[in-house]
Tab-separated table of C-alpha atoms in Angstrom:
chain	number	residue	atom	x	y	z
A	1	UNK	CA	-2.903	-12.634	11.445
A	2	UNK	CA	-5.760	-10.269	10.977
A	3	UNK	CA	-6.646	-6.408	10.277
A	4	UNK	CA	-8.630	-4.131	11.300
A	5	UNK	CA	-10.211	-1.943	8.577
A	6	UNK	CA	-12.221	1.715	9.938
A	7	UNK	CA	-12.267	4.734	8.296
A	8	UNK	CA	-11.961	8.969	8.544
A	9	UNK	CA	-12.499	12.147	6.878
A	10	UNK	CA	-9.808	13.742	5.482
A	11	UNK	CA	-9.621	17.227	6.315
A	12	UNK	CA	-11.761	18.127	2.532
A	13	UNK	CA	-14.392	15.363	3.627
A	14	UNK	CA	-13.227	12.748	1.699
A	15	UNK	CA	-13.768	9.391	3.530
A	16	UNK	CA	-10.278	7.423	3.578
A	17	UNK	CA	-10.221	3.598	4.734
A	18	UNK	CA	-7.102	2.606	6.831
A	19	UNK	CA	-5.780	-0.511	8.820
A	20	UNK	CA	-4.188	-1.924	10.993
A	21	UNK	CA	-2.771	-5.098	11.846
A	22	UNK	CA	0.422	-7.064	14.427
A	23	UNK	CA	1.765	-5.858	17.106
A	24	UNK	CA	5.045	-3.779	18.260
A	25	UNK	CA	7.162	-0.845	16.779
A	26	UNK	CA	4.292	1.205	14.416
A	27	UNK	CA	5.372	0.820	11.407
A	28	UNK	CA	2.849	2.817	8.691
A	29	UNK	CA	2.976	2.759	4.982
A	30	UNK	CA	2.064	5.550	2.616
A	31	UNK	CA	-0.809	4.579	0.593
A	32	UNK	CA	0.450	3.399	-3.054
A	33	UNK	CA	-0.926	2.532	-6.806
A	34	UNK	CA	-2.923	0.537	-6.750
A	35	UNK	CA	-4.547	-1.114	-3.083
A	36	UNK	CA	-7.502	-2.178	-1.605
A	37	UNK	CA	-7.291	-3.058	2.054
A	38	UNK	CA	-8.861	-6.249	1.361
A	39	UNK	CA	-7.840	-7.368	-1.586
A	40	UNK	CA	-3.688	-6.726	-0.792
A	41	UNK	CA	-4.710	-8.930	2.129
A	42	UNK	CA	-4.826	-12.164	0.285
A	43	UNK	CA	-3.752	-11.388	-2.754
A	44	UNK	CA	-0.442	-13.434	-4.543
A	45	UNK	CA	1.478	-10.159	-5.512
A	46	UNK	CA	1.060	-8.365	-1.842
A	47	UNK	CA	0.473	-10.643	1.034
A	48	UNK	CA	3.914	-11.342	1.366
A	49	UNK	CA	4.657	-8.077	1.950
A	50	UNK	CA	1.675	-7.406	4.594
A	51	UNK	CA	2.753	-10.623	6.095
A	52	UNK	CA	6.081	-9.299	6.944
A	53	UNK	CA	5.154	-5.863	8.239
A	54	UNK	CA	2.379	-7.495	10.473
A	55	UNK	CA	4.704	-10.048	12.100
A	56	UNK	CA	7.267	-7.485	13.132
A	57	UNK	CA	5.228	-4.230	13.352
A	58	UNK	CA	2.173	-2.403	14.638
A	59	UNK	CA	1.809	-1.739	10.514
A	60	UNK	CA	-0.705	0.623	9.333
A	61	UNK	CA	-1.908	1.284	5.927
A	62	UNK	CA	-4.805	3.141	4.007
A	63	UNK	CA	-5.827	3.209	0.245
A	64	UNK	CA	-5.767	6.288	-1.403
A	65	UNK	CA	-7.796	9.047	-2.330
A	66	UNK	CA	-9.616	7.484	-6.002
A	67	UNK	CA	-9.084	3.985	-5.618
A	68	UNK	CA	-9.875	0.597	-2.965
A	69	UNK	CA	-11.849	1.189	-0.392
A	70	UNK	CA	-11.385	4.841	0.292
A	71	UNK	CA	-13.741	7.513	-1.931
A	72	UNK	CA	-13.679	7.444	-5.801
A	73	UNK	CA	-15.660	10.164	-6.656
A	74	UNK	CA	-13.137	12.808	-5.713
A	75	UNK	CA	-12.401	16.381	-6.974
A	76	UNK	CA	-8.629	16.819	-6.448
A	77	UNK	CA	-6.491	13.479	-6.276
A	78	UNK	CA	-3.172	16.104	-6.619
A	79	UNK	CA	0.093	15.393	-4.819
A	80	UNK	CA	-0.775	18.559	-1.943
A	81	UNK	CA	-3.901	16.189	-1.186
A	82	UNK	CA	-1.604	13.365	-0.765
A	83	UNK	CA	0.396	14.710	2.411
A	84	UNK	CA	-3.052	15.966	4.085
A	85	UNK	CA	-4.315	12.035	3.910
A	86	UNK	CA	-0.924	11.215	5.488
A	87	UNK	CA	-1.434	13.402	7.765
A	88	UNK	CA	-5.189	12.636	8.916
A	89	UNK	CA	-4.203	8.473	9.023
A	90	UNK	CA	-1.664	9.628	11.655
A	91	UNK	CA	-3.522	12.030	13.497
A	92	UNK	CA	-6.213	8.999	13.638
A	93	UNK	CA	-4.417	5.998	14.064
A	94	UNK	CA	-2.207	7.515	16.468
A	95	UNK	CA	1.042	5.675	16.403
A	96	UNK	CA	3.426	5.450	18.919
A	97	UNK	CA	6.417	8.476	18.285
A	98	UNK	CA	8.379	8.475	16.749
A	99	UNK	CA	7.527	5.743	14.432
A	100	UNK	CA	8.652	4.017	10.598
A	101	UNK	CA	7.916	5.999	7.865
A	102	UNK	CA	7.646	3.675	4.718
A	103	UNK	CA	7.271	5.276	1.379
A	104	UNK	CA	6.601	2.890	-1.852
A	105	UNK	CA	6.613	4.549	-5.603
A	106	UNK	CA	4.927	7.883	-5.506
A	107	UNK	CA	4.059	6.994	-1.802
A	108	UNK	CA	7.537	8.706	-1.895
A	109	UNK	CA	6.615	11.950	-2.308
A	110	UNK	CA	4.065	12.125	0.841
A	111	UNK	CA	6.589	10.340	2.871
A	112	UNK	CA	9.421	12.860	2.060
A	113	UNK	CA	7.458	15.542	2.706
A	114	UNK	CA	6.144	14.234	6.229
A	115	UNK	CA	9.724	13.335	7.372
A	116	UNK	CA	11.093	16.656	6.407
A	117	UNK	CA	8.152	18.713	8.269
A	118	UNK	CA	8.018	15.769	11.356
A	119	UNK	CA	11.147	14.787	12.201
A	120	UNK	CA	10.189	14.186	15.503
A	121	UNK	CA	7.390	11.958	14.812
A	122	UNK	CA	9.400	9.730	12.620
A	123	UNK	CA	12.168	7.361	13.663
A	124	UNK	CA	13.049	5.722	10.890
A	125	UNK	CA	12.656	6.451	7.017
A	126	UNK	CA	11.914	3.969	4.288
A	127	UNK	CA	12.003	4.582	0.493
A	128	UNK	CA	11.541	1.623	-1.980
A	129	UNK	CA	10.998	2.701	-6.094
A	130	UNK	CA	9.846	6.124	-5.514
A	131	UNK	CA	11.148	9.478	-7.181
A	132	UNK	CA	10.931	12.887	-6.410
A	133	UNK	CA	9.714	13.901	-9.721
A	134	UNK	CA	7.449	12.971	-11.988
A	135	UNK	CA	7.488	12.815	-15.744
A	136	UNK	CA	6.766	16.079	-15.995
A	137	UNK	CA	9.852	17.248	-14.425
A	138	UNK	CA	12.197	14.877	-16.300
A	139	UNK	CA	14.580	15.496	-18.876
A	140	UNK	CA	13.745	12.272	-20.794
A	141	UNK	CA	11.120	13.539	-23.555
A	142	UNK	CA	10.668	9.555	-24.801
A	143	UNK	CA	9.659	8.874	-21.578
A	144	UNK	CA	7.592	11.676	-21.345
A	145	UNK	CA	5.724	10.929	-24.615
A	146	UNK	CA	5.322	7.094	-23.775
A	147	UNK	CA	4.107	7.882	-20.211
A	148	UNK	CA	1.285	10.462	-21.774
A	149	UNK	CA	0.089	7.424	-24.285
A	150	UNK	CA	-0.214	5.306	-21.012
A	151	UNK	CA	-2.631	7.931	-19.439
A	152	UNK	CA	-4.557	8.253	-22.479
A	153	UNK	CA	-4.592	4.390	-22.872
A	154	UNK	CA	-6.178	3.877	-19.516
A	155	UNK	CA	-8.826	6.142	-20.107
A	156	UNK	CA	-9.522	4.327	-23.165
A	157	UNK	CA	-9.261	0.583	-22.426
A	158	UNK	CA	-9.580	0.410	-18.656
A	159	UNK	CA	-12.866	-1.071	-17.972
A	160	UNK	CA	-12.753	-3.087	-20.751
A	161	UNK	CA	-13.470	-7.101	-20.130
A	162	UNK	CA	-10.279	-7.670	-22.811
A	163	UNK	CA	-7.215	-7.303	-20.240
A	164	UNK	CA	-5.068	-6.537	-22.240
A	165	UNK	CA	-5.339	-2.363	-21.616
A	166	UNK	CA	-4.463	-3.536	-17.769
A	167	UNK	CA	-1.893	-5.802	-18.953
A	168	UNK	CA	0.334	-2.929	-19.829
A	169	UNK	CA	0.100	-1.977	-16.179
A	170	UNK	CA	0.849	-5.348	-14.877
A	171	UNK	CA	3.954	-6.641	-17.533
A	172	UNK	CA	5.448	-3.786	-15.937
A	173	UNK	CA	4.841	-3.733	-12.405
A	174	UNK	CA	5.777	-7.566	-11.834
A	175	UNK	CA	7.539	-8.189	-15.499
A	176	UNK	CA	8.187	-12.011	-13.997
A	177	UNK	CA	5.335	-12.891	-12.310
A	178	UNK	CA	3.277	-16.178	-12.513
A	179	UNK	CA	0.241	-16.340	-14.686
A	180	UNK	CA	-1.492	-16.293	-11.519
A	181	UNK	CA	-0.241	-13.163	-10.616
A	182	UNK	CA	-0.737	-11.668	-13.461
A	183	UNK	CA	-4.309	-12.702	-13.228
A	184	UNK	CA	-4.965	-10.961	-10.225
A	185	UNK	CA	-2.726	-7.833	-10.371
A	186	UNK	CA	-5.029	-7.588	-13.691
A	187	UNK	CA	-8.291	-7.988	-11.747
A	188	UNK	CA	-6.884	-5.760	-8.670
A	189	UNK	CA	-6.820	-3.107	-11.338
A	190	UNK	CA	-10.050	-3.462	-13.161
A	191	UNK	CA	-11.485	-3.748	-9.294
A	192	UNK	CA	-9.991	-1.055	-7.326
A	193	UNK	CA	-10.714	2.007	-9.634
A	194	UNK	CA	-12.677	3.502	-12.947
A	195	UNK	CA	-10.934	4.423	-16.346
A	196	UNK	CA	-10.833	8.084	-16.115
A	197	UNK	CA	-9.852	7.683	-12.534
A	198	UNK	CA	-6.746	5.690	-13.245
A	199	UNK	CA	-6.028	8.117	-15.815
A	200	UNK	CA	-5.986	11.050	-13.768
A	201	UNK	CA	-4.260	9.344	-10.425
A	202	UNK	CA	-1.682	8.892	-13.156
A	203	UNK	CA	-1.581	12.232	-14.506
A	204	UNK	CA	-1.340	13.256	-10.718
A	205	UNK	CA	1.723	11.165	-10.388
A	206	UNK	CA	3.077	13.279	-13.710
A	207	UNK	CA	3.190	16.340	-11.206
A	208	UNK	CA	5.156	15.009	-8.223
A	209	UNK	CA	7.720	17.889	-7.364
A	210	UNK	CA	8.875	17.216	-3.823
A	211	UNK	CA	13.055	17.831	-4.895
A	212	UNK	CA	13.023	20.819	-2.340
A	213	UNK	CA	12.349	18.532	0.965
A	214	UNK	CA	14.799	16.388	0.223
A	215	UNK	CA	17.475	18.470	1.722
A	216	UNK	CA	15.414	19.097	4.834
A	217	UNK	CA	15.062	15.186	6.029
A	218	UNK	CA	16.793	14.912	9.065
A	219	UNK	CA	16.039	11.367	10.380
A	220	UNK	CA	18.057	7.631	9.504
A	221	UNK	CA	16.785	7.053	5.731
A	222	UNK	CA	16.944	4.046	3.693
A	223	UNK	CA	16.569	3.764	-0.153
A	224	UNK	CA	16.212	0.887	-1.649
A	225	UNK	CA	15.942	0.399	-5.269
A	226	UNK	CA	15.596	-2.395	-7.937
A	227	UNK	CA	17.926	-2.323	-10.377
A	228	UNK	CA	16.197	-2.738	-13.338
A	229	UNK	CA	12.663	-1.770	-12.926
A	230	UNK	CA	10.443	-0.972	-15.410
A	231	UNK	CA	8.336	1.498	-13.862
A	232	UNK	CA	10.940	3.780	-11.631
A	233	UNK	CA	13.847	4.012	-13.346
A	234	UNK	CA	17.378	3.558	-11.126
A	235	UNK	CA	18.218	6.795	-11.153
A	236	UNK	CA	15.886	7.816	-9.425
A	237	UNK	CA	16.666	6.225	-6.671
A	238	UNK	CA	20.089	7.161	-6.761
A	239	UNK	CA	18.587	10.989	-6.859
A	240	UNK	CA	16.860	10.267	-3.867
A	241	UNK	CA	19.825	8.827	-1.866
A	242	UNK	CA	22.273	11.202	-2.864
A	243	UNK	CA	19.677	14.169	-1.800
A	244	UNK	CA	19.318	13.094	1.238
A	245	UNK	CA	21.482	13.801	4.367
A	246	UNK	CA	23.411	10.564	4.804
A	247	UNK	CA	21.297	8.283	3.362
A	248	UNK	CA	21.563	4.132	3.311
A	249	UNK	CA	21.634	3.401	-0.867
A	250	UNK	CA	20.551	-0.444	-1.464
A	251	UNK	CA	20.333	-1.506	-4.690
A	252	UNK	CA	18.578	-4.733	-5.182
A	253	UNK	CA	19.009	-7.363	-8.155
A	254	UNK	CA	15.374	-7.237	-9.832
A	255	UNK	CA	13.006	-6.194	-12.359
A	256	UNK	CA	9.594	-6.045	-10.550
A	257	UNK	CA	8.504	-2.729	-9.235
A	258	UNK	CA	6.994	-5.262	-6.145
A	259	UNK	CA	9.219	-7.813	-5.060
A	260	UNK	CA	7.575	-10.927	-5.521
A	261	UNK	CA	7.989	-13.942	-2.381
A	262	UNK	CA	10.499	-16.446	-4.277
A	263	UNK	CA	12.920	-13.677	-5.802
A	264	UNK	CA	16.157	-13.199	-3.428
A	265	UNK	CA	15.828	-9.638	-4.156
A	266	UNK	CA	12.670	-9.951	-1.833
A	267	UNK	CA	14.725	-12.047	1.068
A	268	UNK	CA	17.194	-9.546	1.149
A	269	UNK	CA	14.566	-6.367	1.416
A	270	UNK	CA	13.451	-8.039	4.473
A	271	UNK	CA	16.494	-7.984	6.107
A	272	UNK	CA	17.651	-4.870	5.517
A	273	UNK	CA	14.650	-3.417	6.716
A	274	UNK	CA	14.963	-5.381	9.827
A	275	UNK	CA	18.394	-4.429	10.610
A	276	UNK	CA	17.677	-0.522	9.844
A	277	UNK	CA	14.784	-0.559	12.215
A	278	UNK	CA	16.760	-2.563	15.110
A	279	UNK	CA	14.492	-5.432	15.121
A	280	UNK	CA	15.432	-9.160	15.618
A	281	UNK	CA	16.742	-10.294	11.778
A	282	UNK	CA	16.193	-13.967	12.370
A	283	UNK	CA	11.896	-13.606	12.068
A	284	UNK	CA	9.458	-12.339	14.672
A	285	UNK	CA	10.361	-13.531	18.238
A	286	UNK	CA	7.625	-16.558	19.721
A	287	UNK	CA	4.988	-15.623	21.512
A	288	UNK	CA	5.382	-16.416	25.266
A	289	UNK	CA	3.364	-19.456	26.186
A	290	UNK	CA	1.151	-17.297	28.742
A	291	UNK	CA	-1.778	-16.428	25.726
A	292	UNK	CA	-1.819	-20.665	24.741
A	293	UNK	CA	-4.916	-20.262	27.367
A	294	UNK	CA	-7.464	-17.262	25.239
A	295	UNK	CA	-9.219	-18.691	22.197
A	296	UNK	CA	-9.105	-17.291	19.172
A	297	UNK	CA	-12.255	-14.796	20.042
A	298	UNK	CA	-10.201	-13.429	22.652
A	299	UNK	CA	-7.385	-12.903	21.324
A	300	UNK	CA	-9.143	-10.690	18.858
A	301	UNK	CA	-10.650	-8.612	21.766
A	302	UNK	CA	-7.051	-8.591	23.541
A	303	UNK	CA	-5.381	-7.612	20.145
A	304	UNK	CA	-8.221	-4.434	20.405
A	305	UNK	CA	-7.428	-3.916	24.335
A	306	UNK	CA	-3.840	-3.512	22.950
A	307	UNK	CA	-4.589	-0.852	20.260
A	308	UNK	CA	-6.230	1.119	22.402
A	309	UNK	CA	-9.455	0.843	21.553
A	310	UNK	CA	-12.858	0.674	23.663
A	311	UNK	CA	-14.974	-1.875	23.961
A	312	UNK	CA	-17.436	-0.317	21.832
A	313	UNK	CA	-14.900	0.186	18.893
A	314	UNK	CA	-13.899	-3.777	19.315
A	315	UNK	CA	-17.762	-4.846	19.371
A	316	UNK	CA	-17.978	-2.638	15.954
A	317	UNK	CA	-14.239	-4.111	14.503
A	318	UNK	CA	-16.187	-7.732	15.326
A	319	UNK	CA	-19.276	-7.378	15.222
A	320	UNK	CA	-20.391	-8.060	18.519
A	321	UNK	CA	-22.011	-6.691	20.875
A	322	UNK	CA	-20.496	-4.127	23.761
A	323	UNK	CA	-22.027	-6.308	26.875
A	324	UNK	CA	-19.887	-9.689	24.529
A	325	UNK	CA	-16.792	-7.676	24.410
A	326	UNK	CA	-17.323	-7.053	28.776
A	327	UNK	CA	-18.029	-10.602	29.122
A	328	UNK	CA	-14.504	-11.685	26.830
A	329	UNK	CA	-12.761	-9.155	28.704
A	330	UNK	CA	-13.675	-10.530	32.299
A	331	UNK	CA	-12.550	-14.119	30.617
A	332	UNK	CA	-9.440	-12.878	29.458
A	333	UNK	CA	-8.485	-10.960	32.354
A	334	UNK	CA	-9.385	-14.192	34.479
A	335	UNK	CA	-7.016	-16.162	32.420
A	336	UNK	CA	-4.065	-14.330	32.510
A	337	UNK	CA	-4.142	-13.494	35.897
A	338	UNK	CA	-4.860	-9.600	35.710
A	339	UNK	CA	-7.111	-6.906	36.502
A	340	UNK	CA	-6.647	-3.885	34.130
A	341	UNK	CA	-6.328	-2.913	30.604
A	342	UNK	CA	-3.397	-1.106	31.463
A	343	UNK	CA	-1.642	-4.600	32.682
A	344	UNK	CA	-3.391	-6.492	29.757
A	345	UNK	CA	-1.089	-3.764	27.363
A	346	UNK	CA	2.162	-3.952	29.129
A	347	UNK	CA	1.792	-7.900	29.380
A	348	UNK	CA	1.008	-8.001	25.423
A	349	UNK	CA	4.489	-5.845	24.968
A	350	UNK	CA	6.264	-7.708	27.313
A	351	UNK	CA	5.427	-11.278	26.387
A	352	UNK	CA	5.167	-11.128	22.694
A	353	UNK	CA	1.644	-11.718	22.023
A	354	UNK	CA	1.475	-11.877	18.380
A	355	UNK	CA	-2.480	-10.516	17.311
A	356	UNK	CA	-4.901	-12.753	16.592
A	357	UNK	CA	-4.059	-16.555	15.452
């Protein structure tokens, strides 16, 4: 499975890097602390989790404003920014209506907000550790205090080449991961933004207020919740679900903010989602026998006919040239016995084809 990385501007001129990758049902996920579009790929901590989405989704993605692969250098990285991003990914990417909404920590509040004003754009809602306040609107002054000593810790001790500042980040994020995990969900923070930007994306994350939209969400939601994690605390969760119009509450036995691959915790996540979307719960359906003929360069240019995209935009996503892409396209049409892009799209829906081997 592969991605395809491109970029937009946002509607302040920021320029924000988003993906795709897989096939089927769109399925896009609010950008989250921390990512980088490459990194998450391959890394031990997240490519489970873009492993599932891509086998059983059309699942989109984009880093935010501050951080991976999208600008640093930005002005305002406050939560009103946050819903105009969502909003210029999906204005871009163009997914198929209505589609998943998946919200992840204080990916939450953009979600929320973007379900409650597009109902009809959004078919199904997801929610997993997120809040709709931050610290700043909690009654819990200890928390308050220790989450303000965090902020001014990352400013400090960021960028450092001692880990231990980012360490304090991690032991809570994945409290039972692998040295190897901790490793890189160390490195993924030293990598993916600067000290005084960490510090303010978390002082932005102080001032998420979205309590009012809650209310207003009209389509299927699911919560789902670890039950002792360190960052989100459970009632939070529980505040979300019980704010919502009829909302599914899961609760799932764990400590890590991210479900890591060999907890059951993260077995049963993937089911649930499955189920709540109406896909098949027993893995991704095979791939009809009918694309055994492409090779794996056309496959990538039949994955791009099936986005959408024109044979310029797949030359650029592969670097190849536009006069390759006609020549692949001719081969693949050929092969499979067709004579249009249209065809080549409904036979990649109908038949399975699973991206790029």
């Amino acid at each position: 499975m592969q991605q395809s990385i491109r970029f937009l501007k946002s509607p302040d001129g920021i320029t924000i890097a988003w993906a795709d990758a897989g096939q089927g049902p769109a399925l896009l996920k609010v950008a989250n602390w921390l990512s980088h579009l490459e990194y998450d790929w391959d890394s031990p901590v997240w490519r489970h989790w873009m492993q599932f989405f891509a086998e059983n989704y059309r699942f989109i993605r984009y880093d935010e404003r501050g951080c991976g692969m999208t600008d640093w250098d930005v002005e305002d990285l406050s939560p009103p920014r946050w819903i105009d991003d969502l909003e210029a990914v999906v204005a871009k990417a163009q997914p198929e209506e209505p589609f998943v909404l998946l919200g992840i920590s204080q990916g939450t509040a953009a979600a929320v907000q973007f379900a409650a004003r597009y109902p009809d754009k959004v078919s199904h809602l997801i929610l997993y550790g997120g809040y709709a306040q931050g610290w700043r609107f909690r009654e819990n002054s200890e928390g308050r205090r220790a989450y303000e000593a965090t902020v001014e810790l990352a400013r400090y001790g960021w960028g450092q080449d001692n880990p231990v500042f980012r360490q304090l980040f991690t032991s809570r994020f994945v409290p039972e991961a692998t040295d190897e995990q901790f490793a890189w969900f160390n490195e993924l923070c030293r990598r993916t933004t600067r000290p005084e930007i960490a510090a303010r994306l978390l002082e932005a994350r102080s001032e998420v207020n979205v309590q009012e939209y809650l209310r207003q969400i009209r389509v299927p939601t699911l919560v789902v919740h670890a039950q002792d994690d360190e960052v989100v605390p459970l009632n939070a969760g529980r505040n979300l679900a019980s704010e919502i119009p009829d909302a599914e509450f899961i609760q799932l036995e764990s400590r890590n903010h991210i479900l890591l691959e060999d907890e059951p915790a993260w077995g049963r996540f993937k089911k649930e989602v499955l189920a709540f979307t109406g896909r098949p719960t027993g893995g991704a359906s095979p791939e009809d026998p009918v694309f055994a003929c492409l090779s794996d360069r056309e496959r990538e240019v039949l994955a791009g006919i099936a986005s959408g995209r024109t044979n310029a935009e797949i030359g650029k996503t592969l670097f190849i040239s536009d006069k390759t892409v006609r020549n692949h396209v001719t081969k693949i049409f050929e092969k499979l016995a067709i004579s249009s892009r249209a065809q080549a799209i409904v036979l990649v829906h109908e038949k399975r084809f699973r991206g790029t081997a």
